[in-house]
Structures are given as structure tokens and as C-alpha cells.
Coordinates of C-alpha atoms and ligand atoms in Angstrom, one line a residue:
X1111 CA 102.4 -5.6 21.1
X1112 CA 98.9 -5.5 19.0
X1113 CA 98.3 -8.1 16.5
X1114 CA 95.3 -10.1 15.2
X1115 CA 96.1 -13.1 16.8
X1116 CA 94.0 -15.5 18.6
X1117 CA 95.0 -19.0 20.3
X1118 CA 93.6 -20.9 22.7
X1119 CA 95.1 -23.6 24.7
X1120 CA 92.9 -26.6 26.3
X1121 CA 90.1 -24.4 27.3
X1122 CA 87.6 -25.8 29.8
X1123 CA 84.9 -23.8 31.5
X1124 CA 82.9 -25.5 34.4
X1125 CA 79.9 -23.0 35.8
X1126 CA 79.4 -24.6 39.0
X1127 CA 76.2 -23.4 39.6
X1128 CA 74.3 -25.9 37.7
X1129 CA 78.0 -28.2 37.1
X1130 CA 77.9 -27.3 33.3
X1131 CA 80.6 -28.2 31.6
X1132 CA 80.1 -25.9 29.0
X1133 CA 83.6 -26.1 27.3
X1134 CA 85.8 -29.0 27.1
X1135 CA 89.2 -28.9 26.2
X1136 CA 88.9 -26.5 23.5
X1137 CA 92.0 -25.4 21.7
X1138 CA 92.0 -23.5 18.2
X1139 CA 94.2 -20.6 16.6
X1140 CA 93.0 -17.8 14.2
X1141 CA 95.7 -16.1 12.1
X1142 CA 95.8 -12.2 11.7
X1143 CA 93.6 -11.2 9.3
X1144 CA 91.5 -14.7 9.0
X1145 CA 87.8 -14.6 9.6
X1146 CA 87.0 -17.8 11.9
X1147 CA 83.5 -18.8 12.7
X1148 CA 82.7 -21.5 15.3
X1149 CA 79.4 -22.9 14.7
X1150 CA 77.1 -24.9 16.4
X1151 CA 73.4 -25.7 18.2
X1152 CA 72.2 -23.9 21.4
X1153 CA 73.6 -24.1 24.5
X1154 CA 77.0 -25.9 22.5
X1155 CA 79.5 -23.1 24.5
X1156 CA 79.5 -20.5 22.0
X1157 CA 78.9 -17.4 23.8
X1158 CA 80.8 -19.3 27.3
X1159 CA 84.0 -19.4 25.1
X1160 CA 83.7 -15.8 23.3
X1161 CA 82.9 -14.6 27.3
X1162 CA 86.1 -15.9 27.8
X1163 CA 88.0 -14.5 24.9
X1164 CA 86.5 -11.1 25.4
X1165 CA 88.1 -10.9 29.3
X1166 CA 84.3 -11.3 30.9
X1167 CA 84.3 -14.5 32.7
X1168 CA 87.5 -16.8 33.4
X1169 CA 88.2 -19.9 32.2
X1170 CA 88.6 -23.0 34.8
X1171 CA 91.6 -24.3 32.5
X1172 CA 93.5 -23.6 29.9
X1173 CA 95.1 -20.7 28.6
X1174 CA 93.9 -17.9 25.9
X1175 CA 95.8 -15.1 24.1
X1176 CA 94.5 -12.6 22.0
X1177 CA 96.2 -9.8 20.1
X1178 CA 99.6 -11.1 21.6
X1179 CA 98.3 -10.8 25.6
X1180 CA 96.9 -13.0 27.9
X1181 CA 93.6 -12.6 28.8
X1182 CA 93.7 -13.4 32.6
X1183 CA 97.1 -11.5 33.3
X1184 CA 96.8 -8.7 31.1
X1185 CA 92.6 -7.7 30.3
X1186 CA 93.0 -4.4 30.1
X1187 CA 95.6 -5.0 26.7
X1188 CA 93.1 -7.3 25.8
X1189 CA 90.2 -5.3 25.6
X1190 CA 92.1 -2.3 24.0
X1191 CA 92.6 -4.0 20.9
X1192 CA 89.4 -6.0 20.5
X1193 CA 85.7 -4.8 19.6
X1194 CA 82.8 -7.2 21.4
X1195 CA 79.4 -7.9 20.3
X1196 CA 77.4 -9.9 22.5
X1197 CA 74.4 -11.8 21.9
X1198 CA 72.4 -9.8 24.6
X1199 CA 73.1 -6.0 25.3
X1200 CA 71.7 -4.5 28.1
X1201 CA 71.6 -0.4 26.7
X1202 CA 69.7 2.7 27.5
X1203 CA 66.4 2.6 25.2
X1204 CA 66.1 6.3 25.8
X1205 CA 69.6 7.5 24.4
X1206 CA 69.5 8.1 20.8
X1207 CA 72.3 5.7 18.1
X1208 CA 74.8 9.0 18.0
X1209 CA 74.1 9.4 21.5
X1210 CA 75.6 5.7 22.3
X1211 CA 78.2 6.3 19.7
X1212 CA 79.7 9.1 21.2
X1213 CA 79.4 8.2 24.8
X1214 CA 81.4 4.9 23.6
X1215 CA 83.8 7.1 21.6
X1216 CA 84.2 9.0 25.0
X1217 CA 84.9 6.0 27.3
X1218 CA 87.7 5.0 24.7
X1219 CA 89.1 7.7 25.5
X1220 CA 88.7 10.5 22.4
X1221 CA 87.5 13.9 23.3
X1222 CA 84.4 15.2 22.6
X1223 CA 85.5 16.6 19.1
X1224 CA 86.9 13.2 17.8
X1225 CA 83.8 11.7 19.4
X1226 CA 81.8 13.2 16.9
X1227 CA 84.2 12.6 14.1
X1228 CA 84.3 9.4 15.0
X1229 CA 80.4 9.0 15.4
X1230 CA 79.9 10.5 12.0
X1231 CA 82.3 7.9 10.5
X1232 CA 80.6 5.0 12.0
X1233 CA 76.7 5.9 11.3
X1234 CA 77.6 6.3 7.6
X1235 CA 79.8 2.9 7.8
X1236 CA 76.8 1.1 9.1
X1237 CA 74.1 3.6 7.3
X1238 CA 72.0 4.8 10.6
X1239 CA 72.4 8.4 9.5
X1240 CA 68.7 8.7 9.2
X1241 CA 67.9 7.0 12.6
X1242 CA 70.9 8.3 14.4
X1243 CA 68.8 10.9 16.4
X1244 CA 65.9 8.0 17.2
X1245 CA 65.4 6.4 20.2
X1246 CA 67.5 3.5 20.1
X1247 CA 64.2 2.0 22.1
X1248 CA 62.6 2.5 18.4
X1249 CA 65.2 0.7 17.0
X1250 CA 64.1 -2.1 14.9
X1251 CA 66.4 -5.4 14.6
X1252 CA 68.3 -4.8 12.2
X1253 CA 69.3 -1.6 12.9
X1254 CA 70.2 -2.6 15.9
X1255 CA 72.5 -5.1 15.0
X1256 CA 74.2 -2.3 12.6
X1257 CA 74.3 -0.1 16.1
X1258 CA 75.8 -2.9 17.7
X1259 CA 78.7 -3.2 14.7
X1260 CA 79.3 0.2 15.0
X1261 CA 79.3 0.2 18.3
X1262 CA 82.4 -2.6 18.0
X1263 CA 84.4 -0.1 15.8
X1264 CA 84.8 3.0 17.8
X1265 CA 88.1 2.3 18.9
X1266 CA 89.3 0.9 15.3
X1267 CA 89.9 -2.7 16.4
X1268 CA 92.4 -5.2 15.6
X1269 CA 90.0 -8.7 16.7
X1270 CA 86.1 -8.6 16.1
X1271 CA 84.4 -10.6 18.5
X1272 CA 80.4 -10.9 17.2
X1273 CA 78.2 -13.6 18.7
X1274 CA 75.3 -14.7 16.5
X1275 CA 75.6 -10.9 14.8
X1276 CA 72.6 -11.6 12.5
X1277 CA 70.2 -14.2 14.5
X1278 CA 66.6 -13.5 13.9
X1279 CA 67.4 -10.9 10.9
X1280 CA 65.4 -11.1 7.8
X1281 CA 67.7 -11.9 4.7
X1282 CA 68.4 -8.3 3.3
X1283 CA 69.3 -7.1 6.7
X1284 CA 71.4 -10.3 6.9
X1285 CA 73.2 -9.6 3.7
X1286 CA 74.0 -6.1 4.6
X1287 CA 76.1 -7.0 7.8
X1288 CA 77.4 -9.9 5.7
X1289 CA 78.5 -7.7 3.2
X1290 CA 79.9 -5.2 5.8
X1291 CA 81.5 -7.3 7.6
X1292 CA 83.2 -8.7 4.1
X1293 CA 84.5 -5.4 3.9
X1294 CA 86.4 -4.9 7.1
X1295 CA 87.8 -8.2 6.9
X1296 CA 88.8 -7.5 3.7
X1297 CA 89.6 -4.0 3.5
X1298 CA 90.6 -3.0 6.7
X1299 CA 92.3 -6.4 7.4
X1300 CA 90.3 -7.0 10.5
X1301 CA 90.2 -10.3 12.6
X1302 CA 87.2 -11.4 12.8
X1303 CA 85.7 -14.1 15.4
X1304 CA 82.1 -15.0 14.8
X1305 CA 79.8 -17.4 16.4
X1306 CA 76.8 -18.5 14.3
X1307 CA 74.0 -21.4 14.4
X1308 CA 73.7 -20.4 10.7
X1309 CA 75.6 -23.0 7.9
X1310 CA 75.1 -21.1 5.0
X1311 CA 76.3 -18.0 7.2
X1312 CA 79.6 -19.7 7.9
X1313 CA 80.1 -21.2 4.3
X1314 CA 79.5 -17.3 3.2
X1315 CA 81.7 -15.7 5.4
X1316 CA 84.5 -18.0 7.0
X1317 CA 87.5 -18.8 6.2
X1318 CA 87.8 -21.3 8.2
X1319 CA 85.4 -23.1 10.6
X1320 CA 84.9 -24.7 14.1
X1321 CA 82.2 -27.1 14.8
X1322 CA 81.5 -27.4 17.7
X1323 CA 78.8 -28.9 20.1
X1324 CA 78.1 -29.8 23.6
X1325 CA 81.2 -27.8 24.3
X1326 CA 83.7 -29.8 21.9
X1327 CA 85.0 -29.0 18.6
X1328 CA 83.8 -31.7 16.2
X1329 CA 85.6 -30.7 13.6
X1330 CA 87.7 -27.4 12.2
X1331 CA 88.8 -26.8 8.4
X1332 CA 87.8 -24.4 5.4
X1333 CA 84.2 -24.8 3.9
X1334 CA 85.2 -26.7 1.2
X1335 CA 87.3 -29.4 3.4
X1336 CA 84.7 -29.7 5.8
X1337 CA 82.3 -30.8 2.7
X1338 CA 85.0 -32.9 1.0
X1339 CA 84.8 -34.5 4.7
X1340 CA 81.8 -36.2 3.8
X1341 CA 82.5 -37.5 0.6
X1342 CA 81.9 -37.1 -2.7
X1343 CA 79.7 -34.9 -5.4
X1344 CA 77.0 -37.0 -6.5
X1345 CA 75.8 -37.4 -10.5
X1346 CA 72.1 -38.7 -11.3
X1347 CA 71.2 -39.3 -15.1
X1348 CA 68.2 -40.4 -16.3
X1349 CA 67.5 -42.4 -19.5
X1350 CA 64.5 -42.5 -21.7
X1351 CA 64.2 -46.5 -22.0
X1352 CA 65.9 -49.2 -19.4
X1353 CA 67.7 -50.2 -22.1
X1354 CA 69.6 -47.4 -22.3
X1355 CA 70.0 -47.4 -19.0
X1356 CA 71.5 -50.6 -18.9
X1357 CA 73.7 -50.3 -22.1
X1358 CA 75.1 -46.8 -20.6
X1359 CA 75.9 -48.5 -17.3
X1360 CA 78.2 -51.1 -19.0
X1361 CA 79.6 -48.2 -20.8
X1362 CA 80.4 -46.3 -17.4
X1363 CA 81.3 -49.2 -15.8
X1364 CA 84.6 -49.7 -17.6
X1365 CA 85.9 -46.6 -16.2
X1366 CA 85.1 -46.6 -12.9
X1367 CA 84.7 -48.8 -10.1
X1368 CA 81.5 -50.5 -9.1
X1369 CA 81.0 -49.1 -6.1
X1370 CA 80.9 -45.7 -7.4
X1371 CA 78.0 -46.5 -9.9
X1372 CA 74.9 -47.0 -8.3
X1373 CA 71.7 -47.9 -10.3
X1374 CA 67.7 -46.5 -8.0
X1375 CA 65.1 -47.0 -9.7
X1376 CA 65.4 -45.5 -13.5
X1377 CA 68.4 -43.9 -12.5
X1378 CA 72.0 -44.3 -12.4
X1379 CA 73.9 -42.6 -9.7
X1380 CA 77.4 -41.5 -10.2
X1381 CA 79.4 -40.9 -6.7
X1382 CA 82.6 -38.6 -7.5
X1383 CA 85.3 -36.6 -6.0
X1384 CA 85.1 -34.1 -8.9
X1385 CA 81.7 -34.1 -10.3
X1386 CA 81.8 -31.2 -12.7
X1387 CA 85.1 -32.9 -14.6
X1388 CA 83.4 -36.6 -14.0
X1389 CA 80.2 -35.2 -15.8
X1390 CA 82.0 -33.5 -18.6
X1391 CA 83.2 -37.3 -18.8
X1392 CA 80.6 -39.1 -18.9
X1393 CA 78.3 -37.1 -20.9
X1394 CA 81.4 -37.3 -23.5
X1395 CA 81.7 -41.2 -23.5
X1396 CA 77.7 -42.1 -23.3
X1397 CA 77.4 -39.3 -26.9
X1398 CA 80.4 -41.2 -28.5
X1399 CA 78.4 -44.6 -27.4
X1400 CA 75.5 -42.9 -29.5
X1401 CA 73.9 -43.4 -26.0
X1402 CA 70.6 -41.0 -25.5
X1403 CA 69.9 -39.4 -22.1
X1404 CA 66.8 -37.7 -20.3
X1405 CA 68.2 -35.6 -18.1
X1406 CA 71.6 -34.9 -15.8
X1407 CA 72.0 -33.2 -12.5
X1408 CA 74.7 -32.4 -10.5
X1409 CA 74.9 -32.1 -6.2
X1410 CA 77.3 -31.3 -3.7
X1411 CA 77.4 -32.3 -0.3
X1412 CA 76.1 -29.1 1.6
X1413 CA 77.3 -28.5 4.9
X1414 CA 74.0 -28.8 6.5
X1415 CA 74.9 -33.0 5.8
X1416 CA 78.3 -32.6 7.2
X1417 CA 76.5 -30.4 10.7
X1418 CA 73.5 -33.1 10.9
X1419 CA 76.6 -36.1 11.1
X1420 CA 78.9 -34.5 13.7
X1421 CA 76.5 -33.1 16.1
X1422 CA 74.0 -36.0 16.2
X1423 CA 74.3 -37.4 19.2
X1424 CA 75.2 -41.0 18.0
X1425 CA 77.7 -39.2 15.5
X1426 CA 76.0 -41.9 12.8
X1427 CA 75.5 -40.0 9.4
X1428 CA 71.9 -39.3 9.1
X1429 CA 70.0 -40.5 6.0
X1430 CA 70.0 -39.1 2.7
Ligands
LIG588 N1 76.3 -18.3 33.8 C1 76.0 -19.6 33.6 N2 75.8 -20.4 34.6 C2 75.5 -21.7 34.5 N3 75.4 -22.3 33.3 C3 75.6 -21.6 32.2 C4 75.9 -20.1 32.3 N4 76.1 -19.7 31.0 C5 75.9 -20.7 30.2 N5 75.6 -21.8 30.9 C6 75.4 -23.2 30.3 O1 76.6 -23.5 29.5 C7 76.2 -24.2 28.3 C8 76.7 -23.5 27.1 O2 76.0 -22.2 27.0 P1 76.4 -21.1 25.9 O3 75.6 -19.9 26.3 O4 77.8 -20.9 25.9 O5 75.8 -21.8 24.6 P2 75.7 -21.2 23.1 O6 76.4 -22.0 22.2 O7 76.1 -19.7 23.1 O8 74.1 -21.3 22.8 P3 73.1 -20.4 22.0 O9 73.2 -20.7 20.6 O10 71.8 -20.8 22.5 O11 73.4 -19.0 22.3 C9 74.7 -24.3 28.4 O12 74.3 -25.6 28.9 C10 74.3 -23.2 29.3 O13 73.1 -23.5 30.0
LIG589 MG1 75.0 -18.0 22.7

């Protein structure tokens, strides 16, 4: 039976040329229809564990089923149900993008008709129309990244596998195969498995993410409770005299506790778990004080702070 399902069971991989352990223990699930990025650094086992869940190398322990099969025992189920973009293709540069696309549509297993129906389909999905009788030698970047999508979609898959699908793009070539990618995983329903060295590309996409580094996961949750992970929002007001400064801080004081109300410089910082609430409230208590201020900001923790913590090698937080 087909479904978007992925789980994984106390992966390790061990190349012994080298002895690299390049995954350790890893065990994660992905829910039909989710979109699950695992991000990390270089060399952290991204592309070893996507090898793995794509039926192209085998794992030294653990077990792995996706779309409801196994991937050692039953590859060929695997594969039917899953497209695969890898981080390096090794293609003709002479064959044109419709050329590709129809010899892919052909080793799926359409005939030569639905081939070039379903070519047709795909170079407007991933809008190569124009280039589609290039070279795909010619190619630049980012369309061959859209290639490589469409490429992925021939034979209508249930689980997307992309590793690092938009490395080394510029940003509106980024954007479109965000935005494309949106759309299947919306529309269509699609699974969708990415691996990314990108934060903001995770926060923009996922729903849910796996750190991971030196071939661990770190850490796995939504965007938002991977930030909340690291603590709070942070409010900085400044004051046009110290007096008011000090006079606001008493004020501020008696709702909250000391710790959370820090004073740098001629600042006061505010440390909350809801800033944009807490701000409402304190801009609300320092104007019924008749209490004057200069200026108010408002910060999140990003997940660039939450990355730089959990893959530093000492896992100590990083200043900042
Ligand atoms: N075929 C191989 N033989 C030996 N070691 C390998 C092999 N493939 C990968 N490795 C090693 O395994 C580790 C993980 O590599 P992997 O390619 O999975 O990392 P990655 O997260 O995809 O990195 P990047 O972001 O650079 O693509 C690295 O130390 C790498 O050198
Ligand atoms: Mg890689």
C-alpha cells in the first residue's frame, strides 16, 4: 500500500572507507502530507541519510520505511512512490529539458504519447517552456534546479525527497521553487522531505524541523517551538532623561520579576514570553504613569541563535 509516510528507526550509517560515522542513531517520523526539513552544516549526514531513504546506499543499522515499505526488503515499492533529487546529478549535457523529461517519463513506464503529455505538464509546472528545446549543458542554475523538480514529478509522487534543492540560487530563483514547492505540498498534498543548510529556508517552508549535526539530531519541533526553545522575545525602550528611566523601571518593576528587567546602558531591557502582548502592557502602564519614552523595539529569537547553540561544538549558547 502507498502512503506518505516516512519513519525511521535508530539509523546508523558507518562508510568504512574512511570509518565515518556519518549517522548516529537517527530516528524521526514524517506524517503524510507534512513537509519536514532536516537541517544542518556540511558534512552533518544529510545527503548519507536521504541516500538511505531513497533505496541508494544501505544503512549499517536500523530500520527505514517509506510510503508503507521497507526500504532494504522491498526498493523497488519504494522507489515507485517516491521522486528523488539529489544534490549532484550526473545527466547528459547534450539532451535537451523535454528530451530528459520524456526519456524519464519513458523509464516510468508511460508510452511515448503520455510521455509527451506528461512532458508538457511538467515544463509548464516548472515554467522551462521556453528553454525546453536547449541544451540542458546551457542550462543556467536555476533552471536546472526547476529541471531537476520536474524531473522528481514525472511519475506523480506520493514522498519528495530534494537535497539542498535551492543551494547556490540567487533569491528570486530561490523564491520560485519555494513557492512551487508550497504548492504541491499544499495542493497536491505531497510529502515532502528536504535537506537544507539554509534557516530562513526551513522557517519558510517546514512544518516541522530536524537539526541535525555531526550525524545526530539536535533537536526536532515546528519553527516556532524550536525558537521558543531558546527563550523569550526581547523589549528595549529608550528614555529621553535617566530619570525617566529610573522612575519607569520602578513602575515595571512591580509587575514583573527582576530578573526579567534588565537595565544596559540608557536602556531598559524587557525579557518576555509574549512580547507583542508584554509591549502593549507596558507602553499602557508607563502613558498612565505620565512616563515619556524615546523609542521601543521589539526582537524575536531567530533561529540562526537557536542553530549557532546546538551545533557549536561545546553546545554553550553563543553570545548575543
Ligand atoms: N561514500 C562515502 N564514503 C566515505 N565517507 C563518506 C561518504 N559519503 C559521505 N561521507 C562522509 O560522511 C559524512 C556526512 O556526509 P554527508 O554527505 O551526508 O553530509 P551533508 O550533511 O550532506 O553535507 P553537505 O551539506 O556538505 O552536503 C561526512 O563526513 C562525509 O565525508
Ligand atoms: Mg549533502
Amino acid at each position: 500500500m502507498s502512503d506518505g509516510t516516512i519513519a525511521v528507526k535508530h539509523l546508523s550509517k558507518i562508510f568504512k572507507k574512511g570509518n565515518v560515522h556519518a549517522v548516529k542513531d537517527v530516528s524521526f517520523d514524517v506524517k503524510e502530507g507534512e513537509f519536514f526539513a532536516f537541517l544542518g552544516p556540511n558534512g552533518a549526514g544529510k545527503s548519507t541519510t536521504i541516500q538511505i531513504l531513497t533505496t541508494l546506499i544501505n544503512a549499517t543499522n536500523g530500520e527505514v520505511w517509506v510510503a508503507g515499505h521497507d526500504v532494504r526488503k522491498s526498493p523497488g515499492s519504494v522507489r515507485k512512490h517516491i521522486g528523488v533529487a539529489l544534490q549532484e546529478t550526473g545527466v547528459d549535457p547534450d539532451l535537451t529539458g523535454r528530451e530528459l523529461l520524456e526519456l524519464q517519463a519513458r523509464i516510468f513506464g508511460f508510452n511515448k504519447l503520455e510521455s509527451k503529455k506528461r512532458t508538457e505538464e511538467l515544463l509548464d509546472v516548472v515554467q522551462l517552456n521556453e528553454a525546453a528545446n536547449r541544451r540542458i549543458g546551457n542550462y543556467s542554475g536555476g533552471m536546472r534546479r526547476r529541471l531537476d523538480l520536474a524531473l522528481t514529478l514525472v511519475n506523480n509522487p506520493s514522498i519528495l525527497f530534494l537535497d539542498e534543492p535551492t543551494t547556490g540560487l540567487d533569491p528570486s530563483n530561490r523564491i520560485a521553487i519555494w513557492e512551487e514547492l508550497r504548492r504541491l505540498n499544499e495542493v497536491k498534498g505531497t510529502t515532502i522531505f528536504l535537506t537544507t543548510q539554509y534557516l530562513e529556508e526551513a522557517d519558510a517552508l517546514a512544518d516541522r524541523i530536524s537539526i541535525i549535526n555531526d550525524g545526530e539530531i539536535v533537536a526536532t519541533g515546528t519553527p516556532k517551538e524550536l525558537k521558543s526553545q531558546i527563550g523569550s522575545d526581547l523589549i528595549s525602550i529608550t528614555f529621553p532623561s535617566e530619570e525617566n528611566l529610573h522612575q519607569s523601571k520602578e513602575i515595571l518593576q512591580q509587575d514583573m520579576s527582576e530578573a526579567d528587567i534588565i537595565e544596559t546602558g540608557n536602556s531598559l531591557n524587557i525579557y518576555a514570553q509574549d512580547g507583542t502582548r508584554k509591549m502593549v502592557d507596558v507602553i499602557r502602564m508607563l502613558d498612565q504613569a505620565g512616563l515619556e519614552i524615546e523609542t521601543i523595539n521589539l526582537s524575536s529569537p531567530t533561529l540562526d541563535d537557536i542553530f549557532l547553540k546546538l551545533t557549536s561544538k561545546e553546545g554553550e549558547v553563543q553570545n548575543g
